[in-house]
Short mmCIF file of C-alpha atoms and ligand atoms in Angstrom, two decimals:
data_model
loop_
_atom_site.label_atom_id
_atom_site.label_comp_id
_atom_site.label_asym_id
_atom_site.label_seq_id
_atom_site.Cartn_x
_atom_site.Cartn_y
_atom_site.Cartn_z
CA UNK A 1 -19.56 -18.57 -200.09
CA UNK A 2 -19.60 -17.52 -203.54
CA UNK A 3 -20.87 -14.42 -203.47
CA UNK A 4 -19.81 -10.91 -201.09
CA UNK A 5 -20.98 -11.71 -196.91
CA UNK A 6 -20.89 -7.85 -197.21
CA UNK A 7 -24.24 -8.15 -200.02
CA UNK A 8 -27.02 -6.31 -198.86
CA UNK A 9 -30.03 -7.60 -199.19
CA UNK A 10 -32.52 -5.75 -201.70
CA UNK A 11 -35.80 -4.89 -200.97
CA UNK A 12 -38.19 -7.67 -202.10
CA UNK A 13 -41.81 -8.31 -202.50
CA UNK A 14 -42.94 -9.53 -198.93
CA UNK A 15 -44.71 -12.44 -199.78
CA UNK A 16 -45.42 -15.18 -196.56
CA UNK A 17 -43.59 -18.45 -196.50
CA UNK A 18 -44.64 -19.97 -193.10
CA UNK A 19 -47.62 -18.95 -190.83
CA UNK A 20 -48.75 -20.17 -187.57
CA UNK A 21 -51.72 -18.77 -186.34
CA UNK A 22 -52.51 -19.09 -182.49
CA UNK A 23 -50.77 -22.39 -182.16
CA UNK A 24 -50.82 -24.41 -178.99
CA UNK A 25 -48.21 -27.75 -178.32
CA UNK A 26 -48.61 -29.31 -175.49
CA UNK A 27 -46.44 -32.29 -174.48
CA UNK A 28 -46.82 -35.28 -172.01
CA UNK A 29 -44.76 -34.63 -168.95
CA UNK A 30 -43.48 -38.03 -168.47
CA UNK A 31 -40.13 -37.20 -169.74
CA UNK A 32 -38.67 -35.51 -166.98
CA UNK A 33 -41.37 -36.25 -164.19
CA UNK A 34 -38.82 -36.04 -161.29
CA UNK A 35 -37.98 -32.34 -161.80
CA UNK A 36 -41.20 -31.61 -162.86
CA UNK A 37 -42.41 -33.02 -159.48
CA UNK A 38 -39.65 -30.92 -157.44
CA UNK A 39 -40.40 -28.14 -159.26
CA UNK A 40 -44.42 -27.47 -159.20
CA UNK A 41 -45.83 -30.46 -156.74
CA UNK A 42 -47.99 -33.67 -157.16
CA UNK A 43 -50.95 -32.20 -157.67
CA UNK A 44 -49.70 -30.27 -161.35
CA UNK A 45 -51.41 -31.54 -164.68
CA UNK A 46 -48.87 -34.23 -166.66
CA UNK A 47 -48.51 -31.89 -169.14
CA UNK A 48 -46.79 -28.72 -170.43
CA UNK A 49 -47.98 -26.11 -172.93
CA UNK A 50 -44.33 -26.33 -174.65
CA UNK A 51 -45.80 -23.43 -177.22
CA UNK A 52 -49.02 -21.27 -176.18
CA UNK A 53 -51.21 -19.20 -178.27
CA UNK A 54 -48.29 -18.39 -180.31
CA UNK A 55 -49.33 -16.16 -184.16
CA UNK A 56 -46.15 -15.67 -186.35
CA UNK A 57 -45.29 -15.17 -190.33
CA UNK A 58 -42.31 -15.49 -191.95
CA UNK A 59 -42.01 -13.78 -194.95
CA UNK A 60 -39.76 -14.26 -198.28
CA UNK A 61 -35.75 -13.09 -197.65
CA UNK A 62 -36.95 -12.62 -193.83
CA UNK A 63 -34.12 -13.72 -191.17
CA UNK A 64 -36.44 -14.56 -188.09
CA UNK A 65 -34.84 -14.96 -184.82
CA UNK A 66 -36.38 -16.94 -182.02
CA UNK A 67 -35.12 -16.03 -178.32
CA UNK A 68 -35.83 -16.79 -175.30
CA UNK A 69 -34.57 -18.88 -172.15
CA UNK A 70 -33.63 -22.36 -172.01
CA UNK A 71 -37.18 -23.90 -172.32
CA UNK A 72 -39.01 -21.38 -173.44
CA UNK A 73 -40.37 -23.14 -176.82
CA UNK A 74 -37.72 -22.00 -179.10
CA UNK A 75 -37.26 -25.42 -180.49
CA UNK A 76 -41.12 -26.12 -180.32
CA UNK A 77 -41.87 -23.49 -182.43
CA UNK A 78 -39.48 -23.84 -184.65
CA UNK A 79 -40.30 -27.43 -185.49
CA UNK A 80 -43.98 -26.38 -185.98
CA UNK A 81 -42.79 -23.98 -188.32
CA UNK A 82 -41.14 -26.44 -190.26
CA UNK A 83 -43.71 -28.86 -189.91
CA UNK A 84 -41.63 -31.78 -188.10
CA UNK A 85 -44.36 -31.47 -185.35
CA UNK A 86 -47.77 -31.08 -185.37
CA UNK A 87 -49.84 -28.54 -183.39
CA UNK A 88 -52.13 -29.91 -180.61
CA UNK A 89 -54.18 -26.52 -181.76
CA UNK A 90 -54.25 -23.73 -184.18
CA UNK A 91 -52.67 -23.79 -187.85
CA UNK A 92 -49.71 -23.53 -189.24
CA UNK A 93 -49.81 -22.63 -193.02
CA UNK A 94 -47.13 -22.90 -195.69
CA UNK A 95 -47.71 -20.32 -198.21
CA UNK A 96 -51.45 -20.74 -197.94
CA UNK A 97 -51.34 -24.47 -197.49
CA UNK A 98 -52.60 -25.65 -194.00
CA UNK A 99 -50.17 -28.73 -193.08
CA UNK A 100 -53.07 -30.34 -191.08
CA UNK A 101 -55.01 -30.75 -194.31
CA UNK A 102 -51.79 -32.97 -195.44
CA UNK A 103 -51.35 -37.06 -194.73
CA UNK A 104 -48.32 -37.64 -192.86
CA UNK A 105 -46.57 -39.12 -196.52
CA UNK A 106 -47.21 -35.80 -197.62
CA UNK A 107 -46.06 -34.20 -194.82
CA UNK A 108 -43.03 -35.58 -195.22
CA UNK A 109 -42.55 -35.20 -198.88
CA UNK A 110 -43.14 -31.56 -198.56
CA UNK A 111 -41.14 -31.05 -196.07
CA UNK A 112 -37.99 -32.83 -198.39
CA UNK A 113 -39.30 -29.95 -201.00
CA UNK A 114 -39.95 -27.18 -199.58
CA UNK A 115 -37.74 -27.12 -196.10
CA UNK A 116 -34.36 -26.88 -195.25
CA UNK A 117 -33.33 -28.18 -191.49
CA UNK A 118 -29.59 -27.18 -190.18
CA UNK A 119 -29.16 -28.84 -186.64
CA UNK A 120 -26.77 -28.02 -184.22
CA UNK A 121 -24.73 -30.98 -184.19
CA UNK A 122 -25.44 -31.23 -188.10
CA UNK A 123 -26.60 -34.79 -188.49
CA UNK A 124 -24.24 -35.85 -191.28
CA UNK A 125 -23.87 -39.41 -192.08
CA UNK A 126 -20.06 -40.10 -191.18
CA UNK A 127 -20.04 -43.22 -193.23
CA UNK A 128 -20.80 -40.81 -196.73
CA UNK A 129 -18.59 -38.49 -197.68
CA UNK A 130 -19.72 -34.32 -198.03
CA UNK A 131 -21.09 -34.66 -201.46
CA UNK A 132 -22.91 -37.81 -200.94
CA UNK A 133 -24.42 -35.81 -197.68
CA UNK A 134 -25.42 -33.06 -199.57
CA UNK A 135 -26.78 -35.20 -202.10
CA UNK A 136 -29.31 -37.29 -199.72
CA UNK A 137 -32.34 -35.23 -200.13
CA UNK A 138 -32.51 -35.83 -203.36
CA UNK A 139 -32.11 -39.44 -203.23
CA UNK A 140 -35.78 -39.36 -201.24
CA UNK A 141 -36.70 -37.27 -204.55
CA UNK A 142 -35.84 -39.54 -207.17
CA UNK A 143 -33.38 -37.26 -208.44
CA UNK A 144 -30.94 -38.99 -210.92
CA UNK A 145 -27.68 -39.98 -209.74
CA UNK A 146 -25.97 -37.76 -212.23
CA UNK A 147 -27.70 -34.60 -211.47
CA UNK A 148 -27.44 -34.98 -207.21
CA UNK A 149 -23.70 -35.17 -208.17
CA UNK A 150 -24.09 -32.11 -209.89
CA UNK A 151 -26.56 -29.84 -207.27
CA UNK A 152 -24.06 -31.33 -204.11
CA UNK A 153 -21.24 -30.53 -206.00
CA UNK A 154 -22.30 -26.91 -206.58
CA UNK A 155 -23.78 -26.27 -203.62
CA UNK A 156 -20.55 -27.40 -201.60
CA UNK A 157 -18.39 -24.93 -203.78
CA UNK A 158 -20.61 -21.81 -202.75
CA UNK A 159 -20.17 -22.64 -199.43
CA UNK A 160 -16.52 -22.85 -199.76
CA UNK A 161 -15.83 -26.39 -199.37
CA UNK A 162 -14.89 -27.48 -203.01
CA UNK A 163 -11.52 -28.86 -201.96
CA UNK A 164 -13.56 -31.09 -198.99
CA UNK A 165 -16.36 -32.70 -201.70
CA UNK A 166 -15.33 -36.39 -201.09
CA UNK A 167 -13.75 -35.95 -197.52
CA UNK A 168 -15.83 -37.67 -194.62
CA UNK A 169 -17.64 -35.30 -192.03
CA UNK A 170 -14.95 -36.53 -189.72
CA UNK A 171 -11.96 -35.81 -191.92
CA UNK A 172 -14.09 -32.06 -191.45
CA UNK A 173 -13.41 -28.84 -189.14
CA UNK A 174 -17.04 -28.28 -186.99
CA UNK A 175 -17.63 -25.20 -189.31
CA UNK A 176 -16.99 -26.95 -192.50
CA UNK A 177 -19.27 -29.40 -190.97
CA UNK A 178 -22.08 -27.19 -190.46
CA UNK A 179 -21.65 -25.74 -193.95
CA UNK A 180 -21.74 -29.24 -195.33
CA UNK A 181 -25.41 -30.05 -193.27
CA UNK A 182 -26.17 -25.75 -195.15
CA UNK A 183 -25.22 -27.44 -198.17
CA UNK A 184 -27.83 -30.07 -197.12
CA UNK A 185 -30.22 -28.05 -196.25
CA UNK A 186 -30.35 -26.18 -199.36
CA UNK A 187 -30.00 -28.43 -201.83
CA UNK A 188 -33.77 -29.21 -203.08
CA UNK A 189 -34.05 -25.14 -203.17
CA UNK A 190 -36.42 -24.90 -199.82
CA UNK A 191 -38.08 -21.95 -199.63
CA UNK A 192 -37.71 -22.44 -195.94
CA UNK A 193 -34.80 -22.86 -193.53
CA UNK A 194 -35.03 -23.34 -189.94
CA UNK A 195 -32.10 -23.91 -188.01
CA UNK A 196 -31.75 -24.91 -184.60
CA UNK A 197 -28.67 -23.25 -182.36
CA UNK A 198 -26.70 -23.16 -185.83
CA UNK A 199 -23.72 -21.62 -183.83
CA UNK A 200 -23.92 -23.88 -180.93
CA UNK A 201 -20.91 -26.43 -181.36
CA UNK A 202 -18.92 -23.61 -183.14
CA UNK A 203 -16.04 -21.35 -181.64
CA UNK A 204 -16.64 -17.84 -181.54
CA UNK A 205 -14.77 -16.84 -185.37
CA UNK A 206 -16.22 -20.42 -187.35
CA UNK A 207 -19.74 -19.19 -185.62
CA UNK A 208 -19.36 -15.88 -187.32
CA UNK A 209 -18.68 -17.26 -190.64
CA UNK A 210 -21.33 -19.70 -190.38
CA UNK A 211 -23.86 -16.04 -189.51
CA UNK A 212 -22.33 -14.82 -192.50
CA UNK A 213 -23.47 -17.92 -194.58
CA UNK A 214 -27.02 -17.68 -193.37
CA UNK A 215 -27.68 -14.04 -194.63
CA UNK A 216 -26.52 -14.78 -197.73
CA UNK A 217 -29.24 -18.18 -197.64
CA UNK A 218 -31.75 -15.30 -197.12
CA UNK A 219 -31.17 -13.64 -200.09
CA UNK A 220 -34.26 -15.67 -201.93
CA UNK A 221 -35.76 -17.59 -199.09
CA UNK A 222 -37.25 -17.25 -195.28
CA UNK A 223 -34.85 -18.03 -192.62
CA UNK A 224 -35.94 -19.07 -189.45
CA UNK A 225 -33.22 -19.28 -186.15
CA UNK A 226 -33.35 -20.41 -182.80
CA UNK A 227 -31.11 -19.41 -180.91
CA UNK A 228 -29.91 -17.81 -177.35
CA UNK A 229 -26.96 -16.61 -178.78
CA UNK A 230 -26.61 -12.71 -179.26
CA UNK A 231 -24.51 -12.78 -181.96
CA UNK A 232 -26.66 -15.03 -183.61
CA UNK A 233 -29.69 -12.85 -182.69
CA UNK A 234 -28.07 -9.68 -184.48
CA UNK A 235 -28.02 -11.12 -187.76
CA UNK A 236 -31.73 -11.57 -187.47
CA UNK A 237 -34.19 -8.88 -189.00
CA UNK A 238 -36.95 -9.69 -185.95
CA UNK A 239 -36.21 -11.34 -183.09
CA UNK A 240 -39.02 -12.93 -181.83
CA UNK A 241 -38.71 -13.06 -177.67
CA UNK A 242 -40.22 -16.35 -176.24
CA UNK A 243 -40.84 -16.92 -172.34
CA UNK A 244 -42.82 -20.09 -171.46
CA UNK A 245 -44.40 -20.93 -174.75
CA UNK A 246 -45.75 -17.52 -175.01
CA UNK A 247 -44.29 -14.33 -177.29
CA UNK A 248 -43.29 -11.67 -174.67
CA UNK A 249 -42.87 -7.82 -175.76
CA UNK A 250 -39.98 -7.10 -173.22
CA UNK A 251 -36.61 -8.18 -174.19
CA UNK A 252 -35.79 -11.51 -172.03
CA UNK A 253 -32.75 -12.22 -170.10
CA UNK A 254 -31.20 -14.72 -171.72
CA UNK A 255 -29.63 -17.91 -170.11
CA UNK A 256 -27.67 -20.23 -171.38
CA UNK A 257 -29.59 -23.79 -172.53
CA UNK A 258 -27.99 -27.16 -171.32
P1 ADP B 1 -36.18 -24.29 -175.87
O1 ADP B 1 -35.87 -24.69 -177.27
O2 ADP B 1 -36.50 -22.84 -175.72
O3 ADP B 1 -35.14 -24.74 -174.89
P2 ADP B 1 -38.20 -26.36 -176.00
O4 ADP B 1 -39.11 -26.02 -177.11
O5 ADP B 1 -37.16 -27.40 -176.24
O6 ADP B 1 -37.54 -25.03 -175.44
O7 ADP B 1 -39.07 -26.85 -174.76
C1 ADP B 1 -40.18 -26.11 -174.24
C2 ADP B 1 -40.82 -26.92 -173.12
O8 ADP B 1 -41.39 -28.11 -173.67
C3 ADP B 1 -39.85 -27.39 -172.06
O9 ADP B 1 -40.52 -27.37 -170.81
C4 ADP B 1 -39.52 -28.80 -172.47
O10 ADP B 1 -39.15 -29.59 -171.34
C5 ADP B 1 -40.84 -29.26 -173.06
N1 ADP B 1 -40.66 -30.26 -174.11
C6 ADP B 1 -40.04 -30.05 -175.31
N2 ADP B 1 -40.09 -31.17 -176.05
C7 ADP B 1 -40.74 -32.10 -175.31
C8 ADP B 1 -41.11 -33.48 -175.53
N3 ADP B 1 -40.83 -34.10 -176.67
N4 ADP B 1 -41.78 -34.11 -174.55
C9 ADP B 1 -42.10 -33.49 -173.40
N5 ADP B 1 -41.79 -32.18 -173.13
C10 ADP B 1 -41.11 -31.51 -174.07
#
């Protein structure tokens, strides 16, 4: 990254990016009916509160962790955060606007403004090369060819990779791929990043780095991660502790997810 992974961040006017207030997703079982059927008998409703009655706000150059045990509605939540899912009840608000009140086109388009999303197995296109990855948000935007060149092209220097711009993601290390799908993730200037197990596919030094890359994404934007990985959970400002789609007080165990 460009600047110091040592930079503190200042203190900042805590204004709220994302809000979900008492927000409920419940699924359809029929995914996994056999274990559900092992697990809780015949006689259970087909259904599963993934995320239950669940209030949280993420403020401006906020690193939110979200913890919790393999199931527990880490990945839920953070989708309804970032507005890739839809609550069966409650709200979730992004700086004041209530997503429900959107159509799903502009759903979508503000998600392309607004939110960055960093996967675990980073979703690159293996047929483009880094810049052209980087660059594919802004394609969606109508951004001209000239100046996506330019945004990818910066944003893969500051996160180190300006000797990789026209390599392929698999001509790319794991970590350089996950700073190629940051890149990504940050090039329309979200105010918002979520990022799923960010460390997940990473040995333990290249996950490190990677932590060090997120706090400096902080420094002018919320930062949400979900993750069961301590390490991971340190960098966070709050961790928020989930245990069957509900926010527990008490620390949880954690357990490894599949
Ligand atoms: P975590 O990220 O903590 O592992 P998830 O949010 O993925 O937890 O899942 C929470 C619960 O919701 C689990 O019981 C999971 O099986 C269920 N679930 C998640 N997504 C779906 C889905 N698309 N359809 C049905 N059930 C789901």
């Amino acid at each position: 990254m460009a600047r110091s992974a040592a930079t503190c961040k200042q203190p900042s006017v805590s204004s709220s990016i994302v809000t979900a207030d008492d927000v409920t997703k419940i699924y359809r079982r029929g995914s996994k009916p056999g274990r559900f059927a092992r697990a809780v008998g015949r006689s259970a409703p087909p259904t599963v509160s993934a995320v239950d009655s669940v209030s949280v706000t993420v403020s401006n150059e906020e690193i939110v962790g979200l913890a919790g045990p393999s199931g527990s509605g880490k990945s839920t939540l953070l989708h309804l955060l970032a507005g890739l899912e839809q609550p069966t009840d409650g709200t979730v608000s992004f700086q004041e606007t209530d997503l429900a009140t959107l159509s799903k086109r502009e759903r979508t388009r503000h998600r392309l403004e607004h939110i960055g999303i960093v996967f675990q197995q980073f979703h690159l296109l293996d047929s483009l090369s880094a810049r052209a990855n980087v660059a594919l948000p802004l394609v969606e935007l109508g951004v001209s060819k000239r100046q996506r060149r330019k945004q990818a092209t910066e944003l893969l220097e500051q996160v180190g990779l300006k000797d990789r711009i026209t390599h392929r993601p698999r001509e790319l290390s794991g970590g350089e791929q996950q700073r190629v799908a940051i890149a990504r993730a940050l090039v329309t200037g979200p105010a918002l990043v979520v990022a799923d197990e960010p460390t997940g596919e990473l040995d333990t030094e290249t996950g490190r780095a990677i932590l060090q890359a997120f706090k400096q994404v902080a420094e002018n934007r919320a930062v949400v991660l979900a993750s069961h990985d301590q390490e991971t959970l340190e960098i966070c400002d709050r961790v928020i502790r989930l245990q069957d789609g509900t926010i527990t007080e008490r620390p949880t165990e954690e357990t490894p997810t599949q």
